Coordinates of N, CA and C in Angstrom, one line a residue:
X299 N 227.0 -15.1 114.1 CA 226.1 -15.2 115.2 C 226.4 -16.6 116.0
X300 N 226.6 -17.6 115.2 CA 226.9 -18.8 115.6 C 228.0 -19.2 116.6
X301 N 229.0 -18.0 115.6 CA 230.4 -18.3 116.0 C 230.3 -17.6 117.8
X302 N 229.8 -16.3 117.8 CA 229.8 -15.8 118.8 C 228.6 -16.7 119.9
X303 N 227.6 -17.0 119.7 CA 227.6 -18.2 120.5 C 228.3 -19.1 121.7
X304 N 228.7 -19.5 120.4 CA 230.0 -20.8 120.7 C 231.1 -20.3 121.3
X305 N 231.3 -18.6 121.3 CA 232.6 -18.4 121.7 C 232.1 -18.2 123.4
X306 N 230.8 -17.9 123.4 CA 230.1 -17.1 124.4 C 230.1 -18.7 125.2
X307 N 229.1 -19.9 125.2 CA 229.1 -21.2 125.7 C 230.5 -21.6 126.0
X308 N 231.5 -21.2 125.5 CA 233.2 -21.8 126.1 C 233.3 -21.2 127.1
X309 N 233.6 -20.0 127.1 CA 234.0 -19.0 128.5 C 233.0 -19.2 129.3
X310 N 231.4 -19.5 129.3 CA 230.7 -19.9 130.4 C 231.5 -21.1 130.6
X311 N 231.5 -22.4 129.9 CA 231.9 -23.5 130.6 C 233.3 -23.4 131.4
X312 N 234.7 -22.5 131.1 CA 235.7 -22.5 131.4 C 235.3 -21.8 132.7
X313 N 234.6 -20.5 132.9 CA 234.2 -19.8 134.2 C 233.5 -20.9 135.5
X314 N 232.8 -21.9 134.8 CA 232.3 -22.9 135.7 C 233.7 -23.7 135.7
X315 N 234.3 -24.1 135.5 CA 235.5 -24.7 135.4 C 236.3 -24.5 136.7
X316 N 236.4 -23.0 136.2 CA 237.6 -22.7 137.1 C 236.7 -21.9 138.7
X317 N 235.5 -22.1 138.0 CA 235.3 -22.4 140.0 C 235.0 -23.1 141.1
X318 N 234.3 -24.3 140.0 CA 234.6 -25.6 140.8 C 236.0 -25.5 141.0
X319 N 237.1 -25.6 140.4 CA 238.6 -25.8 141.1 C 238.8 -25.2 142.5
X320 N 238.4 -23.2 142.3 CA 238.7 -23.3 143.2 C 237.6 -23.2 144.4
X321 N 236.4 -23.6 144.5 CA 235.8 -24.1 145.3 C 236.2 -25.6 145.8
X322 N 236.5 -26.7 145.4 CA 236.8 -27.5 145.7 C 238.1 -27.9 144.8
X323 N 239.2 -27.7 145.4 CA 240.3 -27.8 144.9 C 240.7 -29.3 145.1
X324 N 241.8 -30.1 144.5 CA 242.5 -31.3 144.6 C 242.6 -31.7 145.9
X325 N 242.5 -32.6 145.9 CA 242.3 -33.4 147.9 C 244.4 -33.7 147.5
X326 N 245.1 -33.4 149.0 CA 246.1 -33.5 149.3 C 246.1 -34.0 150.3
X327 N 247.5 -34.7 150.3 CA 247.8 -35.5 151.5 C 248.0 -35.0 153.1
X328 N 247.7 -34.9 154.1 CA 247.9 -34.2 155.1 C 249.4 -35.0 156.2
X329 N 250.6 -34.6 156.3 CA 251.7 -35.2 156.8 C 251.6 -34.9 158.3
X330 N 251.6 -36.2 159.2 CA 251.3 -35.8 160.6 C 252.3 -36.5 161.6
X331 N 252.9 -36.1 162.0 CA 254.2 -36.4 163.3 C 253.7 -37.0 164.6
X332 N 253.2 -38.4 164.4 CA 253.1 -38.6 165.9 C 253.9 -39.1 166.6
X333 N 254.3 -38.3 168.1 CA 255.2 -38.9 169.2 C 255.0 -40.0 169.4
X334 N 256.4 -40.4 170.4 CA 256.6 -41.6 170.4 C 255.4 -42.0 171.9
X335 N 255.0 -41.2 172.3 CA 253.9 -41.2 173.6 C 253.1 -39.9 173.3
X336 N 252.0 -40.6 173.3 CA 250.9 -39.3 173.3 C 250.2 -39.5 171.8
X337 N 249.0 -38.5 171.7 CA 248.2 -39.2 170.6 C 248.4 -37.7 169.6
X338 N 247.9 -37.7 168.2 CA 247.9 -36.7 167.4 C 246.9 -37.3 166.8
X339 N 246.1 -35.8 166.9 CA 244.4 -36.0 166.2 C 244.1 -35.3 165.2
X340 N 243.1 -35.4 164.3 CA 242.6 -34.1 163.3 C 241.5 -34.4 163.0
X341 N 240.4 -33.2 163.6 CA 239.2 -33.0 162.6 C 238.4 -32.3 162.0
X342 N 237.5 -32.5 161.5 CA 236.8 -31.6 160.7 C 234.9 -32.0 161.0
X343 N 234.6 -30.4 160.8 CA 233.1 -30.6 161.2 C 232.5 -30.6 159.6
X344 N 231.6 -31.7 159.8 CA 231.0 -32.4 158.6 C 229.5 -32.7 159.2
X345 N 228.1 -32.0 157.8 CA 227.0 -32.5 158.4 C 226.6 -33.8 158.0
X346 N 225.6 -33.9 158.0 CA 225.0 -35.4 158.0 C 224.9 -35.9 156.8
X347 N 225.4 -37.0 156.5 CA 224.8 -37.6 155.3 C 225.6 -37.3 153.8
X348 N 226.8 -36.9 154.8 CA 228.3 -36.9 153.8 C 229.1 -38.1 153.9
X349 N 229.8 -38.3 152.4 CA 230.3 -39.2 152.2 C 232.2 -39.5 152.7
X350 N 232.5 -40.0 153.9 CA 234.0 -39.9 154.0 C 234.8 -40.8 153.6
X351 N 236.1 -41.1 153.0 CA 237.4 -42.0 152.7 C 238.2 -40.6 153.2
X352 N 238.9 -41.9 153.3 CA 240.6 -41.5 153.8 C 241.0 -42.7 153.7
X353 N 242.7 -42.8 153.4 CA 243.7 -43.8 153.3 C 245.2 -42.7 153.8
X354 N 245.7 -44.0 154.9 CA 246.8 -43.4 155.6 C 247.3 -44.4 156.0
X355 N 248.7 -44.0 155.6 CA 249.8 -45.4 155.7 C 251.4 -44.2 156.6
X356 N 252.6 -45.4 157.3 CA 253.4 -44.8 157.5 C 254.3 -44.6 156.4
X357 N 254.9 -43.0 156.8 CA 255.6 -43.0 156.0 C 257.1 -43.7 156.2
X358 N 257.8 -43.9 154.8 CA 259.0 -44.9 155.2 C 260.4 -43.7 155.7
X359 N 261.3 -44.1 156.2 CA 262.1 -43.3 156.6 C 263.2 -44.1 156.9
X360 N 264.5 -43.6 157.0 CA 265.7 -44.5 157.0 C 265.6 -45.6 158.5
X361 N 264.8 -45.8 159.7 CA 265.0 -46.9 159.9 C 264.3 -48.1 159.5
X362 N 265.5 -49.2 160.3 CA 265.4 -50.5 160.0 C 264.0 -51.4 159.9
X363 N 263.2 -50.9 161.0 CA 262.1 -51.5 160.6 C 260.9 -50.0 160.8
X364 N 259.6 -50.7 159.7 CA 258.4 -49.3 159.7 C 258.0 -49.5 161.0
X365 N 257.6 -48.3 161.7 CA 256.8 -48.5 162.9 C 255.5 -48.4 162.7
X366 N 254.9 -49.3 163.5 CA 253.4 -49.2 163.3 C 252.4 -48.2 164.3
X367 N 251.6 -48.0 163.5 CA 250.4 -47.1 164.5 C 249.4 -47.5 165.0
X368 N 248.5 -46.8 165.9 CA 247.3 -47.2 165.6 C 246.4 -45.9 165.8
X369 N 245.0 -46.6 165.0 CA 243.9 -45.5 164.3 C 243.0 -45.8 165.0
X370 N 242.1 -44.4 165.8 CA 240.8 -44.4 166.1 C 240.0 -43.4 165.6
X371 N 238.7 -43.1 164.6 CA 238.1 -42.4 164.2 C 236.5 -42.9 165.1
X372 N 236.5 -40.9 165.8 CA 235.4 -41.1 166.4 C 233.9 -40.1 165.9
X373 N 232.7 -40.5 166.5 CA 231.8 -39.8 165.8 C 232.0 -38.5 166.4
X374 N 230.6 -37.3 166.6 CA 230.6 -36.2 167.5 C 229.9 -36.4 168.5
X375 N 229.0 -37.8 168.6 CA 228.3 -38.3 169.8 C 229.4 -39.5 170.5
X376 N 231.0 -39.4 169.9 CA 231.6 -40.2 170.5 C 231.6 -42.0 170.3
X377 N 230.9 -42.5 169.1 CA 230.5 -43.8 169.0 C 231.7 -44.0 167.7
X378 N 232.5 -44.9 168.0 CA 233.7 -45.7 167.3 C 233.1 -45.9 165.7
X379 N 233.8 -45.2 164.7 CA 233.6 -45.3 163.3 C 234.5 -46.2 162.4
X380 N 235.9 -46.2 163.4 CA 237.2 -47.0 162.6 C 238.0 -46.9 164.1
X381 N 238.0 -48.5 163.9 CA 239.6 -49.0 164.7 C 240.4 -49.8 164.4
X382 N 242.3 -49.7 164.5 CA 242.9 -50.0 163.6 C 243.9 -50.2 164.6
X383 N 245.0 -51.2 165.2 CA 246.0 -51.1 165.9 C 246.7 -51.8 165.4
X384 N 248.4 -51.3 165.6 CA 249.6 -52.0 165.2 C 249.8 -52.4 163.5
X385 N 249.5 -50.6 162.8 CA 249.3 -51.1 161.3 C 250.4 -50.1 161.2
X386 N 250.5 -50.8 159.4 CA 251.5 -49.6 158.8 C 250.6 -48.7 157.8
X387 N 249.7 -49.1 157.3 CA 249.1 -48.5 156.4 C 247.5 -48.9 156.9
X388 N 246.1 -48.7 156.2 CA 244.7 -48.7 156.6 C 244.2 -47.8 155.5
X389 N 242.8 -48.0 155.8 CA 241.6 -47.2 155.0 C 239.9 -47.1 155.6
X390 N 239.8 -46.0 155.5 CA 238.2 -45.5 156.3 C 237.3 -45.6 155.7
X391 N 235.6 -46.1 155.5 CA 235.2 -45.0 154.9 C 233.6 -45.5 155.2
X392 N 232.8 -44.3 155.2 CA 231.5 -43.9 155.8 C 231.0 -43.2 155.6
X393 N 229.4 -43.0 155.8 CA 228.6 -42.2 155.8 C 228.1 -41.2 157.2
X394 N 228.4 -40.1 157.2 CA 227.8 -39.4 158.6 C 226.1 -39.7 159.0
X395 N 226.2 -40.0 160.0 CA 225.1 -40.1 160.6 C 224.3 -38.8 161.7
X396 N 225.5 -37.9 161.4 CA 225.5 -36.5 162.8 C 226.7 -35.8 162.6
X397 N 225.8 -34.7 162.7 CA 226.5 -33.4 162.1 C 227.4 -32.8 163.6
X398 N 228.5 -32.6 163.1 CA 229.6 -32.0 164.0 C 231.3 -32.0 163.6
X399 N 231.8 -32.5 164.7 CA 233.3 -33.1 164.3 C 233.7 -34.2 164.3
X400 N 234.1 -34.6 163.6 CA 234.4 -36.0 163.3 C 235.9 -36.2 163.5
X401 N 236.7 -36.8 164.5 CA 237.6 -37.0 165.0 C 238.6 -38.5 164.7
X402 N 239.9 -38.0 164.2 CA 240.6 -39.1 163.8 C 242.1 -39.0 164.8
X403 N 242.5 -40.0 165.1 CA 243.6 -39.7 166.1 C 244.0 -41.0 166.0
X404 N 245.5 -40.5 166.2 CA 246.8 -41.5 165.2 C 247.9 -41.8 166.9
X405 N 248.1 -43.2 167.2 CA 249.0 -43.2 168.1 C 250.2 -44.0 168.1
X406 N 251.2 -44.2 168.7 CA 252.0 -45.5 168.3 C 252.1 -46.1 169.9
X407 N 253.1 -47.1 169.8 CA 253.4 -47.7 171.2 C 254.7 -47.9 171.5
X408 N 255.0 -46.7 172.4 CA 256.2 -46.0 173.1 C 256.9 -47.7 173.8
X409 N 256.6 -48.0 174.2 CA 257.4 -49.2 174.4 C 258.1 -49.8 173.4
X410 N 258.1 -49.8 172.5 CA 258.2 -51.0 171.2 C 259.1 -49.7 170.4
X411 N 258.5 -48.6 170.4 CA 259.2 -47.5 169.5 C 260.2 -46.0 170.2
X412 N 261.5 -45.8 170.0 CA 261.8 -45.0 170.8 C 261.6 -43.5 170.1
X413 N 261.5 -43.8 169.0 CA 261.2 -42.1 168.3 C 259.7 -42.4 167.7
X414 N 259.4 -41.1 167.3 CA 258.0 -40.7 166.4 C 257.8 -41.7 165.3
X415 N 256.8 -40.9 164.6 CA 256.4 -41.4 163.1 C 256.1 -40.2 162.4
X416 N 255.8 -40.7 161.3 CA 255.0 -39.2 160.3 C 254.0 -40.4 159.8
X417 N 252.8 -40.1 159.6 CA 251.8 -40.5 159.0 C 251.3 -39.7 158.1
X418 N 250.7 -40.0 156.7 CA 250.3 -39.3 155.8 C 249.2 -39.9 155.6
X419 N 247.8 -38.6 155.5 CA 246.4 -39.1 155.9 C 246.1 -38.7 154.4
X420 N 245.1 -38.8 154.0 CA 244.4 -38.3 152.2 C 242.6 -38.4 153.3
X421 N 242.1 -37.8 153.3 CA 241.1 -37.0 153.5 C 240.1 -36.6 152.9
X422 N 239.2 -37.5 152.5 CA 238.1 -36.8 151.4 C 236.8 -36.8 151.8
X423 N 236.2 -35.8 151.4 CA 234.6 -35.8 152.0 C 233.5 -35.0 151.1
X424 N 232.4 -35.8 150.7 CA 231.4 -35.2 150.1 C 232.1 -35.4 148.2
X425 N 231.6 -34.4 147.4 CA 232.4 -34.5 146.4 C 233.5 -34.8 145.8
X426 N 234.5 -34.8 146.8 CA 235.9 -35.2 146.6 C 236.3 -36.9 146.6
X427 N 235.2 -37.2 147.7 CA 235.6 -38.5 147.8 C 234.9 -39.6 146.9
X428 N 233.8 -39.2 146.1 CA 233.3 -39.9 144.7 C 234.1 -40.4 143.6
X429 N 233.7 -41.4 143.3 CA 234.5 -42.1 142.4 C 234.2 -42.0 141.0
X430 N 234.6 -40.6 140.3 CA 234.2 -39.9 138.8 C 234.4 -40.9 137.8
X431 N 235.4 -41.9 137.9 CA 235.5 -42.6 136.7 C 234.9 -44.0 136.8
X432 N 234.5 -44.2 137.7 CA 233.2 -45.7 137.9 C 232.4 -44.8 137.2
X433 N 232.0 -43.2 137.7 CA 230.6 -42.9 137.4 C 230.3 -42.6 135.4
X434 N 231.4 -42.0 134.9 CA 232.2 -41.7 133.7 C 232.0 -43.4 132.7
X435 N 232.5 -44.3 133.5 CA 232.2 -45.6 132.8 C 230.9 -46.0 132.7
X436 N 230.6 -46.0 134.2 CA 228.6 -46.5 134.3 C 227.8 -46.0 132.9
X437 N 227.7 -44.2 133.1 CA 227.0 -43.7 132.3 C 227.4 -43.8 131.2
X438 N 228.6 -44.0 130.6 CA 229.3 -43.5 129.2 C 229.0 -42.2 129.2
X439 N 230.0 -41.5 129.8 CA 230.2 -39.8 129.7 C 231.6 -39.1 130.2
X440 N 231.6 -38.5 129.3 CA 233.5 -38.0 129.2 C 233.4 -36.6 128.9
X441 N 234.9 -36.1 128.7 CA 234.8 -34.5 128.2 C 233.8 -33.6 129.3
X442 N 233.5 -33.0 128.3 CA 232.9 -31.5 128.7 C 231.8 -32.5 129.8
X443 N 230.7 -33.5 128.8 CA 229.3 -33.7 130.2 C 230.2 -34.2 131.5
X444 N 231.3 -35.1 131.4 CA 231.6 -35.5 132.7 C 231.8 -34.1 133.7
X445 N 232.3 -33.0 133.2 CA 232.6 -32.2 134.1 C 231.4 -31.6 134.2
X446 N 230.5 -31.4 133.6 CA 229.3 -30.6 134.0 C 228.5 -31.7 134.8
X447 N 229.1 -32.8 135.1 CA 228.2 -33.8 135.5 C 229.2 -33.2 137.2
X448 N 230.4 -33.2 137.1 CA 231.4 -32.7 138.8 C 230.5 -31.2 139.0
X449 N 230.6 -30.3 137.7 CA 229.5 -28.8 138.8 C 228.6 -29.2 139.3
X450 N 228.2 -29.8 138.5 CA 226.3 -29.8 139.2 C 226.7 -31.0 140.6
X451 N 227.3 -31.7 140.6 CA 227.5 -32.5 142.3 C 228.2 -31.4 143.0
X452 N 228.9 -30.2 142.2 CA 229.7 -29.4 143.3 C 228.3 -28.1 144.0
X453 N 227.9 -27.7 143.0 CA 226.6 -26.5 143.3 C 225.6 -27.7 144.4
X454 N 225.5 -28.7 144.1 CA 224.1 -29.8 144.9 C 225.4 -29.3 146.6
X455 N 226.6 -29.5 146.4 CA 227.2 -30.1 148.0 C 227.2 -28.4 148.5
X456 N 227.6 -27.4 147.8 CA 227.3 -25.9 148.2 C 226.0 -25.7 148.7
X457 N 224.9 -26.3 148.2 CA 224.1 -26.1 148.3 C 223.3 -26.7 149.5
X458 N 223.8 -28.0 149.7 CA 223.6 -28.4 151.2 C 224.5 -28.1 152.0
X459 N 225.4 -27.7 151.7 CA 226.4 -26.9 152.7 C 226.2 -25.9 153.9
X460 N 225.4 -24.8 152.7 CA 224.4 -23.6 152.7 C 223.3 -24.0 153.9
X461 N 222.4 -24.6 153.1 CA 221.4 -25.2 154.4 C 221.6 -25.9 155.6
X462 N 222.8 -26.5 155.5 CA 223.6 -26.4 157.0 C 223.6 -25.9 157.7
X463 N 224.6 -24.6 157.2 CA 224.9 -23.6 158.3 C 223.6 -23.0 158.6
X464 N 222.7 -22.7 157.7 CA 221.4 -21.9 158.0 C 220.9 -22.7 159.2
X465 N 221.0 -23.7 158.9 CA 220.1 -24.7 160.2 C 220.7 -24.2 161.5
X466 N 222.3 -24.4 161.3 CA 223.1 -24.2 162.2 C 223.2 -23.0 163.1
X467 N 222.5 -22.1 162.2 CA 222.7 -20.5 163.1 C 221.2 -20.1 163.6
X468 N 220.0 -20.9 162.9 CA 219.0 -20.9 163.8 C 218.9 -21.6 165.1
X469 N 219.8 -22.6 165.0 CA 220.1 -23.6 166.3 C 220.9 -22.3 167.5
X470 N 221.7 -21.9 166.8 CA 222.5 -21.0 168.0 C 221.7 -19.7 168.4
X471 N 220.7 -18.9 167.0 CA 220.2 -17.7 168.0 C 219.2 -18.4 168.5
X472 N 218.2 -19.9 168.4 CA 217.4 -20.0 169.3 C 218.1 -20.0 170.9
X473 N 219.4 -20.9 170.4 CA 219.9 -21.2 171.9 C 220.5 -19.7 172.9
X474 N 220.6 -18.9 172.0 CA 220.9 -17.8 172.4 C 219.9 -16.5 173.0
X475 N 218.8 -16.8 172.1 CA 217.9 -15.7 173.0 C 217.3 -16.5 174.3
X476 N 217.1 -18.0 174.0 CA 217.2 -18.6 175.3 C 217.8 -18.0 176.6
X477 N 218.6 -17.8 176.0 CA 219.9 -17.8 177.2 C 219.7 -16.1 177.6
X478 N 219.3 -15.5 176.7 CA 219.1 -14.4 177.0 C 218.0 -13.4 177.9
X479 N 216.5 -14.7 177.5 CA 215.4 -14.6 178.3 C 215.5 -15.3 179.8
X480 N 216.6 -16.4 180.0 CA 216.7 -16.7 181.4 C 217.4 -15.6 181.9
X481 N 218.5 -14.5 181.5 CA 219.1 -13.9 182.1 C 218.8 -12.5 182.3
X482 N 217.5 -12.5 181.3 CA 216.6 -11.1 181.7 C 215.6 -11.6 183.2
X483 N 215.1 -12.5 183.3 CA 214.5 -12.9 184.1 C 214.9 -13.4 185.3
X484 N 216.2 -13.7 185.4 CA 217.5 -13.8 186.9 C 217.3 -12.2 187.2
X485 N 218.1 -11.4 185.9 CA 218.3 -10.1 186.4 C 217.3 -9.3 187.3
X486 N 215.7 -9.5 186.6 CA 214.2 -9.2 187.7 C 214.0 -9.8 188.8
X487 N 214.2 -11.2 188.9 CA 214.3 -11.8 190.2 C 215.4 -10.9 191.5
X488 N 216.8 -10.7 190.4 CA 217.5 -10.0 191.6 C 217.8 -8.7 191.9
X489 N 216.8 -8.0 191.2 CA 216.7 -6.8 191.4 C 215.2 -6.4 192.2
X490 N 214.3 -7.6 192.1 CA 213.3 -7.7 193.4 C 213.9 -8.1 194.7
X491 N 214.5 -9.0 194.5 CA 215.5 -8.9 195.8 C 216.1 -8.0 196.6
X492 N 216.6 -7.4 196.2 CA 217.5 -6.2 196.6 C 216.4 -5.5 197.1
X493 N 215.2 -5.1 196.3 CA 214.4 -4.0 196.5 C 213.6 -4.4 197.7
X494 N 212.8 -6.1 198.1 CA 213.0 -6.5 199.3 C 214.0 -6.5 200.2
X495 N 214.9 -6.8 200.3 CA 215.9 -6.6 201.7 C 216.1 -5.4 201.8
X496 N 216.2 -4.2 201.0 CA 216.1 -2.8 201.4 C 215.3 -2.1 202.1
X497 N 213.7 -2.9 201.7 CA 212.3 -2.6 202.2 C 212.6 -3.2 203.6
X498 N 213.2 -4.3 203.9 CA 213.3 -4.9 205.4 C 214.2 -4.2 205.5
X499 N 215.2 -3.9 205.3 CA 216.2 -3.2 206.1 C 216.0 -1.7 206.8
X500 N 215.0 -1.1 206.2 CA 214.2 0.5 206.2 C 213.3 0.1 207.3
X501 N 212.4 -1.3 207.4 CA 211.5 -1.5 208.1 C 212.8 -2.0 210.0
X502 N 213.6 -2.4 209.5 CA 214.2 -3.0 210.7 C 214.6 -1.4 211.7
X503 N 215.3 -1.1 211.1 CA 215.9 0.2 211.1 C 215.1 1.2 211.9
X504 N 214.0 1.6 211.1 CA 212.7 2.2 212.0 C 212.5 2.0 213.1
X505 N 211.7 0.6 213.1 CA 211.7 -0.4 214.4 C 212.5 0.0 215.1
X506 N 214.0 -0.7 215.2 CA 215.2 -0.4 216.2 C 215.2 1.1 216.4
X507 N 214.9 2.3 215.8 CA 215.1 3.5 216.5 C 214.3 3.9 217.1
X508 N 212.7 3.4 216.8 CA 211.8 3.9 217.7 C 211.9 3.3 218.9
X509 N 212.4 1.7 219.3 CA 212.4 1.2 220.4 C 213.5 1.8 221.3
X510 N 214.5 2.8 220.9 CA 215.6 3.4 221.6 C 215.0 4.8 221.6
X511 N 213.4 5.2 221.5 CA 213.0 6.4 221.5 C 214.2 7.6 220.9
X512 N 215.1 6.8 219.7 CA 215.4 8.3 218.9 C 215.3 8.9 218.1
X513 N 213.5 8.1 217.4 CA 212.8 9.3 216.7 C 211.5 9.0 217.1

């Protein structure tokens, strides 16, 4: 009875295991080619009150000297999060304050540089970008509780994830039957219209033939 238990408590924990993985799989580096003129951007829509890092350096390549970039991370109301010019390497990191996209855009300076770059970005947000082993040390917790300590932060970020979008899709059918009650009520307006100028046009009509007595 014991034993089956115990055998039963492993495959739960391994099934939570391997869905945190693949719910939130390993953060990778993202490799990005910016021209030698012109900007290269990337973002991602994030709600409020998520945690961001990123670190992004150039990469090295056989010329003589690294070229440098520069970094602008903006909010979705457009208000400057990170700015960074004439670097080889940098690091971001913040809390959202507003839910949307959050925009990062990588440039260099075409005068100074005749070819591109590659920049390699690391990108973390919400659970990914916590720091497990400050938290593993703080508490003194390892093994199995540390990782049951990563589900339960991964089900909490699904779980406001969830209430996000829900927020998010009441926001759109309100905005939508909005849009749909202005456009039932254009439609009545211009289909009274018509039904006036037809009423004048019947009445004009009349008029003008009786004044030529030809009816």
């Amino acid at each position: 009875m014991n034993l089956s238990s115990g055998t039963g408590m492993t495959l739960l924990l391994l099934l939570c295991f391997t869905t945190l993985f693949h719910v939130f799989p390993l953060t990778e580096a993202v490799w990005l080619t910016i021209p030698s003129s012109g900007t290269k951007c990337l973002s991602e829509e994030i709600q409020t009150n998520v945690v961001v890092l990123a670190d992004y350096y150039v990469v090295t390549d056989e010329a003589p000297q690294l070229a440098t970039i520069s970094v602008r991370v903006t909010s979705p109301y457009g208000n400057n999060l990170h700015h960074n010019e004439n670097v080889t390497q940098g690091q971001f990191a913040f809390t959202t304050a507003e839910s949307g996209n959050y925009v990062a855009c990588f440039w260099m300076d075409g005068s100074k540089h005749q070819e591109g770059a590659t920049v390699s970005l690391e990108w973390k947000t919400g659970i990914s970008a916590k720091d497990w082993e400050s938290v593993a040390k703080k508490e003194k917790i390892e093994g199995v509780e540390l990782e049951l300590r990563k589900l339960e932060g991964a089900v909490d970020a699904i779980h406001g994830y969830l209430i996000y979008l829900k927020d998010k899709e009441a926001k759109m059918r309100e905005v939508s039957e909005r849009t749909n009650g202005r456009v039932a009520w254009f439609s009545i307006m211009s289909l009274g219209v018509c039904i006036l100028v037809s009423v004048l046009q019947l009445w004009y009509l009349k008029r003008f033939f009786r004044k030529k007595k030809l009816i």
